[in-house]
PDB file of C-alpha atoms in Angstrom:
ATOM      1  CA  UNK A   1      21.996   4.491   1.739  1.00  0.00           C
ATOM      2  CA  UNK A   2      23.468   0.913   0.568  1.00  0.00           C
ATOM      3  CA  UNK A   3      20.846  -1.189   1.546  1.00  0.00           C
ATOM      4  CA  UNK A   4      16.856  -0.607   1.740  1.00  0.00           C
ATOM      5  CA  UNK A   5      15.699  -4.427   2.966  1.00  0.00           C
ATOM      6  CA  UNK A   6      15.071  -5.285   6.484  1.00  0.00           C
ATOM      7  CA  UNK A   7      16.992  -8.179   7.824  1.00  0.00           C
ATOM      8  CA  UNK A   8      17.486  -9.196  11.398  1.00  0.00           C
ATOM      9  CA  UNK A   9      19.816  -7.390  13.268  1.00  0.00           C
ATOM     10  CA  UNK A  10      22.609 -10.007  13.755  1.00  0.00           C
ATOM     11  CA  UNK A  11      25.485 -11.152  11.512  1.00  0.00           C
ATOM     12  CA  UNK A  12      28.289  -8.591  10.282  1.00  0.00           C
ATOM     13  CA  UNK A  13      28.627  -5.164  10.660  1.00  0.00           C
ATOM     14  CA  UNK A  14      27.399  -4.319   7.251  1.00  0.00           C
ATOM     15  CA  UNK A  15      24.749  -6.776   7.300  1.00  0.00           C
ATOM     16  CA  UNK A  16      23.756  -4.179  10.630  1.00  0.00           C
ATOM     17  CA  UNK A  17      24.301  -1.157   8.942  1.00  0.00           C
ATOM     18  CA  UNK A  18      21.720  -2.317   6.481  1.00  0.00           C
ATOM     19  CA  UNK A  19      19.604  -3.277   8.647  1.00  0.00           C
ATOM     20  CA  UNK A  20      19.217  -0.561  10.244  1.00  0.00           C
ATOM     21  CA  UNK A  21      19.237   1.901   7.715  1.00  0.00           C
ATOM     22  CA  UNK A  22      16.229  -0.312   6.057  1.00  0.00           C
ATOM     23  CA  UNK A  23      14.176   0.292   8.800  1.00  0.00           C
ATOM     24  CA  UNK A  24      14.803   3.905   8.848  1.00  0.00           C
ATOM     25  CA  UNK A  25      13.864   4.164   5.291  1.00  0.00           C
ATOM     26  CA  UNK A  26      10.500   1.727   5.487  1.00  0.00           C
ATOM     27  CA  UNK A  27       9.687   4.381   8.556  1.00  0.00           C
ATOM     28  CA  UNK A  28      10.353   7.267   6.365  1.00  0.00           C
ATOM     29  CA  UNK A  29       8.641   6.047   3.163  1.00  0.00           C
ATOM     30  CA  UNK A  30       5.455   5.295   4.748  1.00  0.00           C
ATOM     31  CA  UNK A  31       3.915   8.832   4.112  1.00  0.00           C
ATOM     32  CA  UNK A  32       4.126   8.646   0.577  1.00  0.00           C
ATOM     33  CA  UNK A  33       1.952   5.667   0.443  1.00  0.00           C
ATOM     34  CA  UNK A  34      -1.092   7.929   2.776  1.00  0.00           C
ATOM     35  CA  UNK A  35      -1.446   9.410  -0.709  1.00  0.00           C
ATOM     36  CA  UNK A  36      -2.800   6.386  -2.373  1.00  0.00           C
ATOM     37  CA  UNK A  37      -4.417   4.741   1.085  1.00  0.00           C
ATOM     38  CA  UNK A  38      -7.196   7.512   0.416  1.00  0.00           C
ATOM     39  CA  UNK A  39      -7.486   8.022  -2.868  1.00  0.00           C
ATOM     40  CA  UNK A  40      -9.867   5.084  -3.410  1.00  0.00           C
ATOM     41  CA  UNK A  41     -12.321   6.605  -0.741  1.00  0.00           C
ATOM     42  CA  UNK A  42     -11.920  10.105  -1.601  1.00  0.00           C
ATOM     43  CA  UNK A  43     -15.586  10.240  -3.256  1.00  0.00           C
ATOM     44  CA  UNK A  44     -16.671   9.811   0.001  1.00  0.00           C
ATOM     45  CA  UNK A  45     -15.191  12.698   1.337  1.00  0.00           C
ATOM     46  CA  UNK A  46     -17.010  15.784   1.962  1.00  0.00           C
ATOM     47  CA  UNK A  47     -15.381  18.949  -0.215  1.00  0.00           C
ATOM     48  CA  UNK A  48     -13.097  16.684  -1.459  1.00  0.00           C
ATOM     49  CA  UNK A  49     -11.141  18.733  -3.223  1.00  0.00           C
ATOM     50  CA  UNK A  50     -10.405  20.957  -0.281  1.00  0.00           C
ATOM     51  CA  UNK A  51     -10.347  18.219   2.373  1.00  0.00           C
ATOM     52  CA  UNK A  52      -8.070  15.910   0.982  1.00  0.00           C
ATOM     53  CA  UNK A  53      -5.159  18.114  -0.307  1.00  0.00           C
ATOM     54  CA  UNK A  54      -5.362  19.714   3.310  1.00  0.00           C
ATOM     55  CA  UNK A  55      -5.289  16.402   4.889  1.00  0.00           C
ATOM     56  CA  UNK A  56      -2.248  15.360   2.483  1.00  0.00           C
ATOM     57  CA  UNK A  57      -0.474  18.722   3.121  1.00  0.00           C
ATOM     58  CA  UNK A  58      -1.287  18.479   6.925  1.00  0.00           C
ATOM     59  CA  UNK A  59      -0.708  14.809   7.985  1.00  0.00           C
ATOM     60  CA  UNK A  60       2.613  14.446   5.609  1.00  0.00           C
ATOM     61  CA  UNK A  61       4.658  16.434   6.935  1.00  0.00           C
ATOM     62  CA  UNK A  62       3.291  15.809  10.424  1.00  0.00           C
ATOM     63  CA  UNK A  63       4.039  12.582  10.185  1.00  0.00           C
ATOM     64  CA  UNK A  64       7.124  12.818   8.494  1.00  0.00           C
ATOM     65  CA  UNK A  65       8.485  15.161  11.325  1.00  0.00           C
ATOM     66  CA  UNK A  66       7.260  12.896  14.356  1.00  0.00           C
ATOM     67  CA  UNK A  67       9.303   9.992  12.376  1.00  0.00           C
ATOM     68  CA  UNK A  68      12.766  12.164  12.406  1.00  0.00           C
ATOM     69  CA  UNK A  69      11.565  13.000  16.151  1.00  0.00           C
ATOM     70  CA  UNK A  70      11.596   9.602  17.167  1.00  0.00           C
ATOM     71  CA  UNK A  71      14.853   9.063  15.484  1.00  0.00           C
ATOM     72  CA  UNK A  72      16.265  11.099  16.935  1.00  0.00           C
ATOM     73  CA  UNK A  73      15.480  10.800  20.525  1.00  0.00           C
ATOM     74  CA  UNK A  74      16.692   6.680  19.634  1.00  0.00           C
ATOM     75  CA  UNK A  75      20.041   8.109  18.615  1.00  0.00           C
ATOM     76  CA  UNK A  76      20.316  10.659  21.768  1.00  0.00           C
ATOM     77  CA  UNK A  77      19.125   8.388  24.191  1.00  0.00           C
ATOM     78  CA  UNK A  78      20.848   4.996  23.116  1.00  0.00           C
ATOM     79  CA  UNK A  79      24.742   4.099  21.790  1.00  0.00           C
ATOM     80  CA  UNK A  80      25.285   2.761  18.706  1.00  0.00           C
ATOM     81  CA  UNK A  81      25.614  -0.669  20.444  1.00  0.00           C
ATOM     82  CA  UNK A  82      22.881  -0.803  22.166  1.00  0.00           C
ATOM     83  CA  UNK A  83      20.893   0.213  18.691  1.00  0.00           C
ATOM     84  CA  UNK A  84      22.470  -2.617  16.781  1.00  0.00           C
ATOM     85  CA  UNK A  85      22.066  -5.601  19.804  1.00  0.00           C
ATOM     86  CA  UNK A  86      18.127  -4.389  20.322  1.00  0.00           C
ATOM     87  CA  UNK A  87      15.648  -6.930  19.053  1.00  0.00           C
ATOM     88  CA  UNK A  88      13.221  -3.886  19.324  1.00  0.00           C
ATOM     89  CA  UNK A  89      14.401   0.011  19.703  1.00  0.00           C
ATOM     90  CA  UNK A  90      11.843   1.461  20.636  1.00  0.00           C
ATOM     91  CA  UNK A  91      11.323  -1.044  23.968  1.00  0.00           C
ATOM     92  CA  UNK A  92      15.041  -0.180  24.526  1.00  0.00           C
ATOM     93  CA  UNK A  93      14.522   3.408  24.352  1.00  0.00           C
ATOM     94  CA  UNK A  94      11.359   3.136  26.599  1.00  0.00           C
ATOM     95  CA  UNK A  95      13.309   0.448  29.269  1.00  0.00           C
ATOM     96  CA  UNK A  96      16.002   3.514  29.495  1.00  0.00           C
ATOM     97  CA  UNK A  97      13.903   6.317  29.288  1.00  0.00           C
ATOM     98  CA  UNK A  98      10.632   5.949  30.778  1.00  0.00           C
ATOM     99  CA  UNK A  99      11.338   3.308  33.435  1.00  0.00           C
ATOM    100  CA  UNK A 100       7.904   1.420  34.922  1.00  0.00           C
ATOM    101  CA  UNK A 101       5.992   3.452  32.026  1.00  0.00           C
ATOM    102  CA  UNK A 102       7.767   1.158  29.367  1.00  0.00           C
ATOM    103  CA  UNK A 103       4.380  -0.449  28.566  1.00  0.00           C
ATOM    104  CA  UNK A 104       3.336   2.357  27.378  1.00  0.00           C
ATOM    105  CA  UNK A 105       5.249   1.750  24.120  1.00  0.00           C
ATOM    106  CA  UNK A 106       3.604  -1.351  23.576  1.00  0.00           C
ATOM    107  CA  UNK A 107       0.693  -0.342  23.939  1.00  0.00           C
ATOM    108  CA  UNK A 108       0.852   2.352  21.584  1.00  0.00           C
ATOM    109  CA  UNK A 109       2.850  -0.100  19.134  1.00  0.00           C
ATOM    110  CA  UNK A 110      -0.739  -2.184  19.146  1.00  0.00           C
ATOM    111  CA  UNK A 111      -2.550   0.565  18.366  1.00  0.00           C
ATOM    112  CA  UNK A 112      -0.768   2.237  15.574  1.00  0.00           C
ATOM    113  CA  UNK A 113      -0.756  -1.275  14.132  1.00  0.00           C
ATOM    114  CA  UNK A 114      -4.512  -1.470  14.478  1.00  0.00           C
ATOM    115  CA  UNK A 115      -5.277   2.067  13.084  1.00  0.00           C
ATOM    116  CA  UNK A 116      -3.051   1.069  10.051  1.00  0.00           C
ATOM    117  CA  UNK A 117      -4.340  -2.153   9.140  1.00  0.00           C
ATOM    118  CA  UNK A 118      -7.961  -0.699   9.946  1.00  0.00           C
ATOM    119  CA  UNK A 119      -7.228   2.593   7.143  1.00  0.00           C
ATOM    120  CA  UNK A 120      -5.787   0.000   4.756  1.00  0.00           C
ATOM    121  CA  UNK A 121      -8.637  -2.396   5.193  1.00  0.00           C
ATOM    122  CA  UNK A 122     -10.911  -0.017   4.426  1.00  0.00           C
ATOM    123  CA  UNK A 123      -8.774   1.349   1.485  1.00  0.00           C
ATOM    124  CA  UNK A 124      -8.046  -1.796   0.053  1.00  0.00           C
ATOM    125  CA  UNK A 125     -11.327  -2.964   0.139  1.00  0.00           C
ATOM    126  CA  UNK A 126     -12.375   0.210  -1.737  1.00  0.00           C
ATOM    127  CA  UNK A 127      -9.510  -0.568  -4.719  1.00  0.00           C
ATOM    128  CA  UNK A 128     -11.791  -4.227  -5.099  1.00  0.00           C
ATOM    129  CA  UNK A 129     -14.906  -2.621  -5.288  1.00  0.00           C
ATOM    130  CA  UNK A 130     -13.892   0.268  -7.473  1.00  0.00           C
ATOM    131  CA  UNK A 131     -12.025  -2.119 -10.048  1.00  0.00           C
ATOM    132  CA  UNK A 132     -14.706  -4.649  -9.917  1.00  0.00           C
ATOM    133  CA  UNK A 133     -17.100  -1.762 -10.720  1.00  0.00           C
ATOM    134  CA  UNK A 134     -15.198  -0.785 -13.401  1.00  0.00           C
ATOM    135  CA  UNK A 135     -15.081  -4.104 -15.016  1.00  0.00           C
ATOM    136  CA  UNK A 136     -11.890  -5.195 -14.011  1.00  0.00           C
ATOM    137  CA  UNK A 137     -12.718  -7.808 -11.315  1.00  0.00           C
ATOM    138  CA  UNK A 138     -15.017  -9.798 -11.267  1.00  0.00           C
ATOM    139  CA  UNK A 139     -18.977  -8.361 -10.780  1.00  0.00           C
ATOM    140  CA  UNK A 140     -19.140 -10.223  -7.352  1.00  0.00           C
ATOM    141  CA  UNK A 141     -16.404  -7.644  -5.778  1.00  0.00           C
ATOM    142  CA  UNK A 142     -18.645  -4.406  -7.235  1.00  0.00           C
ATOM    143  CA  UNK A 143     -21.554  -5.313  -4.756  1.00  0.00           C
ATOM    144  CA  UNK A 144     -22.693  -4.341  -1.663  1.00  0.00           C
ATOM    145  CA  UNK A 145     -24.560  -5.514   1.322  1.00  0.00           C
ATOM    146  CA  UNK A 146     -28.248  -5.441   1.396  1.00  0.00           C
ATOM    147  CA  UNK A 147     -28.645  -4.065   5.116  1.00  0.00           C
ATOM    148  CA  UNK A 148     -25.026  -3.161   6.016  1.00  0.00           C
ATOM    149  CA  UNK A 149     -24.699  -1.149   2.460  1.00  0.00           C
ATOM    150  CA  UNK A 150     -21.075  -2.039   3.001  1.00  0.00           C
ATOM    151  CA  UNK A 151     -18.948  -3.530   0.652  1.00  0.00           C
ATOM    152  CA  UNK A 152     -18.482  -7.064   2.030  1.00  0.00           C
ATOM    153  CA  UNK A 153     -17.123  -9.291  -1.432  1.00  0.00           C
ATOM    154  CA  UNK A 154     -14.146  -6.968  -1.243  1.00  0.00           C
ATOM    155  CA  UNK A 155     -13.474  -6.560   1.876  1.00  0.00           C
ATOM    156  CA  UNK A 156     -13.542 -10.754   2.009  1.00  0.00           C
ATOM    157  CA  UNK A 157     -11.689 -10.834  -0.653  1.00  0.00           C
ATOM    158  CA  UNK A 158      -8.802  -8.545   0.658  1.00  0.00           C
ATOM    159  CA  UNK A 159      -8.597 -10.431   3.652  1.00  0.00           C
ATOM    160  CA  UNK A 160      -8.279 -13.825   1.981  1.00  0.00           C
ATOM    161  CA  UNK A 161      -5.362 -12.493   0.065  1.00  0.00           C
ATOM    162  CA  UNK A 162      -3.913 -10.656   3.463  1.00  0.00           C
ATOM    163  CA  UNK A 163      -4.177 -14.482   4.807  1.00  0.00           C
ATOM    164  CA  UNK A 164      -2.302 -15.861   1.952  1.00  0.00           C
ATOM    165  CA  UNK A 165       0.036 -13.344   1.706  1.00  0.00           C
ATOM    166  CA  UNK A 166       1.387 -14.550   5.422  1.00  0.00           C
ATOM    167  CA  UNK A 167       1.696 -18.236   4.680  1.00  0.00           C
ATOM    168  CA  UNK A 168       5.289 -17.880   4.866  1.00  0.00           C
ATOM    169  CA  UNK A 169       5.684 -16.694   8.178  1.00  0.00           C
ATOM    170  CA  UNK A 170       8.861 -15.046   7.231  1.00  0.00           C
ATOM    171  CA  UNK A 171       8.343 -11.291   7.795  1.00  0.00           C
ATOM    172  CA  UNK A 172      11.393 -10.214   6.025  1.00  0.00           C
ATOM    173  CA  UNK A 173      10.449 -11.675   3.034  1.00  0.00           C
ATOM    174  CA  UNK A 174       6.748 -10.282   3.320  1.00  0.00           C
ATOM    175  CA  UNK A 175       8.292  -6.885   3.307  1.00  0.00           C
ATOM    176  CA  UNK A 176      10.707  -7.173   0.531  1.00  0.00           C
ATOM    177  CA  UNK A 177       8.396  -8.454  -1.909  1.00  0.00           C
ATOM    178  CA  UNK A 178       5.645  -6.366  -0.937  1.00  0.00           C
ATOM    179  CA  UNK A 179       7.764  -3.146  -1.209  1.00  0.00           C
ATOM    180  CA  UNK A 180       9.357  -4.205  -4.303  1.00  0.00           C
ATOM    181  CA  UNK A 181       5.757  -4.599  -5.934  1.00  0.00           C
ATOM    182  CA  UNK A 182       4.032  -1.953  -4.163  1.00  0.00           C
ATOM    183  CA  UNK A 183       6.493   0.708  -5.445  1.00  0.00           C
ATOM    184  CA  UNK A 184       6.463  -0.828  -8.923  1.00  0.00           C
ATOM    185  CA  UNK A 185       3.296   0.227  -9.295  1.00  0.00           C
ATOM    186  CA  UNK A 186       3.215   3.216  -8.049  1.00  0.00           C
ATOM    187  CA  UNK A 187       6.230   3.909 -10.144  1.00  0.00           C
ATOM    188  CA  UNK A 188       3.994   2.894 -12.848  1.00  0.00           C
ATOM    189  CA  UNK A 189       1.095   5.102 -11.335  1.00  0.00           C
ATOM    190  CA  UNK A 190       3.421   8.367 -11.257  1.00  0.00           C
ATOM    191  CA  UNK A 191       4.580   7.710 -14.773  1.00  0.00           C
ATOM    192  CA  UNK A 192       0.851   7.445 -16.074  1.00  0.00           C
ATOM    193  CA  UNK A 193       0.257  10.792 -14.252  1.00  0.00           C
ATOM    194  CA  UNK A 194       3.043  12.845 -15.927  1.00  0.00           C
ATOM    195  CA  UNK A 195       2.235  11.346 -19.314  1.00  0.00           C
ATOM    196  CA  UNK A 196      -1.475  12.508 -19.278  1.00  0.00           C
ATOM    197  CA  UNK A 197      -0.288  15.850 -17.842  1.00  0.00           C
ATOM    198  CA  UNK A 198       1.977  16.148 -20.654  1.00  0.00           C
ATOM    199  CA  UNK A 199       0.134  15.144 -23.526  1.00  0.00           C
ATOM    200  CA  UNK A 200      -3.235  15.173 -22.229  1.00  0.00           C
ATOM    201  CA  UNK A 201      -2.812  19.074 -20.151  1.00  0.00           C
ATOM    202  CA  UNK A 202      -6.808  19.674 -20.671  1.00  0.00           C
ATOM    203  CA  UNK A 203      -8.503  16.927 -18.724  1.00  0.00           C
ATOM    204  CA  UNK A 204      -9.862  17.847 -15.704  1.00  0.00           C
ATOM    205  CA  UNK A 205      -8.469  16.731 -12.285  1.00  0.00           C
ATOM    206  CA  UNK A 206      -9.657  17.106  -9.011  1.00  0.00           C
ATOM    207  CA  UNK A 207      -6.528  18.761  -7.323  1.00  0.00           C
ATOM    208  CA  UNK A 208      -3.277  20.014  -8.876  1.00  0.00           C
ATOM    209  CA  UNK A 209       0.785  19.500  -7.306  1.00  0.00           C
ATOM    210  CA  UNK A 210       3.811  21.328  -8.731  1.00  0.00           C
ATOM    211  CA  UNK A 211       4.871  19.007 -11.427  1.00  0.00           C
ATOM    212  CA  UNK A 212       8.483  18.630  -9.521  1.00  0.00           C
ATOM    213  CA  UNK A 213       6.522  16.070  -6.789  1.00  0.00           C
ATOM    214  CA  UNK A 214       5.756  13.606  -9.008  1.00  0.00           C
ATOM    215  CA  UNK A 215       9.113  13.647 -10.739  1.00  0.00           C
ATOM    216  CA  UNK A 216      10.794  13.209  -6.911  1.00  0.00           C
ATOM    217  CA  UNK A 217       8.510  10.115  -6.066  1.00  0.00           C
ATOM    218  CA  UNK A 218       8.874   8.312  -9.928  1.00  0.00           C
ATOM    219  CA  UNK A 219      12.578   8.844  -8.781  1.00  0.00           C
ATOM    220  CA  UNK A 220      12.018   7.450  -5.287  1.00  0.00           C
ATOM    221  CA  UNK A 221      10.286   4.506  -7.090  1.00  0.00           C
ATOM    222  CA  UNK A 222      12.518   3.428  -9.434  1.00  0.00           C
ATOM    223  CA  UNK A 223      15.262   3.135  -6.878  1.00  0.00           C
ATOM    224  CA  UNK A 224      13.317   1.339  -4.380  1.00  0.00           C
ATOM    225  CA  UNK A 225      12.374  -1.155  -7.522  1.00  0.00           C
ATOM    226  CA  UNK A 226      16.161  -1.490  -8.638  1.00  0.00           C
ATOM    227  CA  UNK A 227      18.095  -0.948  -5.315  1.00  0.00           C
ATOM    228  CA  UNK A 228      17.019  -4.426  -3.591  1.00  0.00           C
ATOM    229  CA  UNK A 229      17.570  -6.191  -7.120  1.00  0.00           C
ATOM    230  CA  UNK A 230      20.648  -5.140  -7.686  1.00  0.00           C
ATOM    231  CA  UNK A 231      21.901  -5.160  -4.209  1.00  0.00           C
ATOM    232  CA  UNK A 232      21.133  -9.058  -3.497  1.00  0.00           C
ATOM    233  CA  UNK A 233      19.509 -10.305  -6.747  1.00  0.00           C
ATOM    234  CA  UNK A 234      17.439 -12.778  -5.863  1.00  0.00           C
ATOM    235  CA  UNK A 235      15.229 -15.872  -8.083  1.00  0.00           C
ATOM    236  CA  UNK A 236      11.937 -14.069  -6.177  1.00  0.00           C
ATOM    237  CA  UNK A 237      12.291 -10.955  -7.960  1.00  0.00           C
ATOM    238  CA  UNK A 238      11.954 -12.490 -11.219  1.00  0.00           C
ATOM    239  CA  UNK A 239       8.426 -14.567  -9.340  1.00  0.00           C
ATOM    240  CA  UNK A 240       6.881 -11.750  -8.455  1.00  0.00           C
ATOM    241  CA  UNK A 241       7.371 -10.099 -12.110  1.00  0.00           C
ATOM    242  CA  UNK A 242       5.722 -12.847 -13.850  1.00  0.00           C
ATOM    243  CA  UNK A 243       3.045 -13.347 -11.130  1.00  0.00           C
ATOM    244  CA  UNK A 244       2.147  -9.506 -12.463  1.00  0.00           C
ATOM    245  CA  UNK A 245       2.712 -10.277 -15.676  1.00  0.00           C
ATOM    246  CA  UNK A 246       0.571 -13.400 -16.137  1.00  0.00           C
ATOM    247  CA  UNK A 247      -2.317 -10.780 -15.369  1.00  0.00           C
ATOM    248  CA  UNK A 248      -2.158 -10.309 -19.056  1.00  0.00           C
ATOM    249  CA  UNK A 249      -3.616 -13.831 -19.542  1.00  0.00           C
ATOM    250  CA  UNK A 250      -6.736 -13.025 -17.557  1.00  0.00           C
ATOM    251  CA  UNK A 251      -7.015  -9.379 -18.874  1.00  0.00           C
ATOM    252  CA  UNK A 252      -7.682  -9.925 -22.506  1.00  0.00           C
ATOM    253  CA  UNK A 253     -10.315 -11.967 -22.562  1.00  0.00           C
ATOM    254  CA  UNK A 254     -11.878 -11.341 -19.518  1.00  0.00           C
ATOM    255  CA  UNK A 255     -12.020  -7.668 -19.642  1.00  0.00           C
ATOM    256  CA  UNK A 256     -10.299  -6.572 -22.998  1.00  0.00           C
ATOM    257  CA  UNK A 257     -12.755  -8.787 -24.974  1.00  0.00           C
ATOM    258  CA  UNK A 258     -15.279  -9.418 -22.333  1.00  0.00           C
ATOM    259  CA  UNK A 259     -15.505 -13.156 -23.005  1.00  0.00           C
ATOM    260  CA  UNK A 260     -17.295 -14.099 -20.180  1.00  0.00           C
ATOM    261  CA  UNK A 261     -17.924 -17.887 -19.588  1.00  0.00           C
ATOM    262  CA  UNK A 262     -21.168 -18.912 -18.315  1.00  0.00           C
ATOM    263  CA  UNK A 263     -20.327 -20.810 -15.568  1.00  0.00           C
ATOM    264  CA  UNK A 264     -18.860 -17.507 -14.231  1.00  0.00           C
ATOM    265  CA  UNK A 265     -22.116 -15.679 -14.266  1.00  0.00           C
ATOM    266  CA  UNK A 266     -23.752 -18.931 -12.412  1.00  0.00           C
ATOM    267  CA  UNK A 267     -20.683 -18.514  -9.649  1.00  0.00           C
ATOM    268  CA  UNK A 268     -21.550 -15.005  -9.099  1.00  0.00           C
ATOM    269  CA  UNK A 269     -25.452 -15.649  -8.980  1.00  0.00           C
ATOM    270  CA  UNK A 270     -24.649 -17.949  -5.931  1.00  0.00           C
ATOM    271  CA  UNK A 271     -22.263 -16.187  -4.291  1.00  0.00           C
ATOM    272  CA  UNK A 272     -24.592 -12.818  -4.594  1.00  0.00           C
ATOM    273  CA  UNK A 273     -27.412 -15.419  -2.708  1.00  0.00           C
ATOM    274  CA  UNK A 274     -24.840 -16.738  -0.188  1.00  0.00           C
ATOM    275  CA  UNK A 275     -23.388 -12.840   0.854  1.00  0.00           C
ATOM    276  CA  UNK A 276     -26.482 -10.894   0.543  1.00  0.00           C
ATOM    277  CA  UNK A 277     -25.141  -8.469  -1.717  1.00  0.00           C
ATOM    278  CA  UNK A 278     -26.437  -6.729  -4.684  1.00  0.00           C
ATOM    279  CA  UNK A 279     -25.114  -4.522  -7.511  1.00  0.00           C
ATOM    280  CA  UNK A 280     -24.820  -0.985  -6.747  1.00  0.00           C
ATOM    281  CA  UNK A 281     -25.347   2.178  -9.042  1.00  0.00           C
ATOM    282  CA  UNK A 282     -22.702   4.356  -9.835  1.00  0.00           C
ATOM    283  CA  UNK A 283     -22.180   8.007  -8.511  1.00  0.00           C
ATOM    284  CA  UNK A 284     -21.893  10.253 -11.307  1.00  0.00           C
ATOM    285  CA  UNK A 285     -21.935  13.029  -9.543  1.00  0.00           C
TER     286      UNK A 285
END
């Protein structure tokens, strides 16, 4: 695999050949991340720790067989031309193989798009509150709705940086820089996870893998991290590694030292009136 960054299906051969084989690989590298789309919710599971490692161990490779499914019907159904001039494969596939039904794959296009961006806005919503409770976000994010009992700071607050996030417009560039961060830290993630298994073997955990998983996807990770960097190095790389860096300068006093101005404390007091939220207690069950 040469290239793993989407780019519009035009230009030179190669610049199609990576293309394509981009897309394959965002498709295929989409289970991973189901993984970490549920952890932040999984104390709302029931049996937890028999519920999710069957759902992991279920929808994974489910998932990941449909994808090479659907691949492969694309590859038996359509030429190699017709894959590379398509604006969108899977209408192709559905213009040649289901005739007047064709809508059909639109229509199930919108609604795999709304059932993902509905899991990860409840997910990512859940990653706000949970750092916020935690003391790593501000106290506003940590509370929840007086009536509704739902989580509403966070959930505004992921959707405000979901907005900003699309500014651009440019959805090639959305995906590059989001996978390129996205897979840093779960690099990072993995690599905290075999370091407390190794020198921290006693502390308890709420489900177990074989420790060969997590050496595959810190593997997976660092490619994804260096392949597009190396491939076409690019100034936006180098961004997006100080915009996570400059964390740091909030981190330390805010959190490490807990300086707390008191103007921020006055912010959250109106805010807290303006929502209708209030602090929640922690499960410690």
């Amino acid at each position: 695999m040469r290239r793993c960054r989407v780019q519009p299906l035009g230009g030179s051969q190669e610049q199609q050949d990576g293309a394509m084989l981009g897309i394959q690989a965002m498709q295929l590298l989409q289970s991973p991340s189901f993984i970490l789309l549920w952890q932040p919710t999984r104390k709302q599971l029931r049996l937890k720790m028999v519920n999710l490692p069957r759902a992991m161990m279920i929808a994974i490779p489910l998932v990941t067989c449909l994808y090479l499914l659907v691949n492969v019907s694309y590859f038996a159904a359509l030429t190699p031309a017709e894959l590379l001039s398509s604006g969108a494969v899977a209408v192709s596939w559905g213009n040649k193989v289901l005739g007047n039904w064709v809508w059909v794959i639109s229509l199930s296009v919108a609604l795999s798009s709304f059932g993902s961006a509905n899991g990860t806005f409840f997910s990512g919503g859940r990653v706000c509150y949970i750092a916020s409770r935690e003391g790593h976000m501000p106290d506003i994010l940590s509370m929840a709705h007086v009536r509704c009992l739902t989580p509403s700071p966070a959930l505004i607050f992921t959707s405000a940086m979901a907005l900003i996030m699309i500014i651009p417009g440019n959805f090639s560039s959305i995906v590059n820089f989001f996978s390129f961060t996205a897979w840093l830290f779960y690099g990072t993630t993995i690599a905290g996870l075999l370091y407390l298994k190794i020198k921290k073997p006693e502390l308890p955990r709420s489900y177990k893998v074989p420790i060969i998983i997590p050496i595959i996807v810190l593997i997976a990770s660092v490619y994804l991290v260096l392949a597009p960097v190396i491939d076409q190095p690019q100034i936006e790389f180098f961004y997006v590694i100080l915009f996570i860096l400059s964390g740091i300068i909030v981190y330390f006093p805010l959190v490490h030292y807990k300086r707390h101005p008191q103007f921020l404390q006055r912010i959250t007091l109106h805010l807290q009136l303006l929502l209708e939220v209030a602090p929640t207690a922690k499960n410690t069950n």
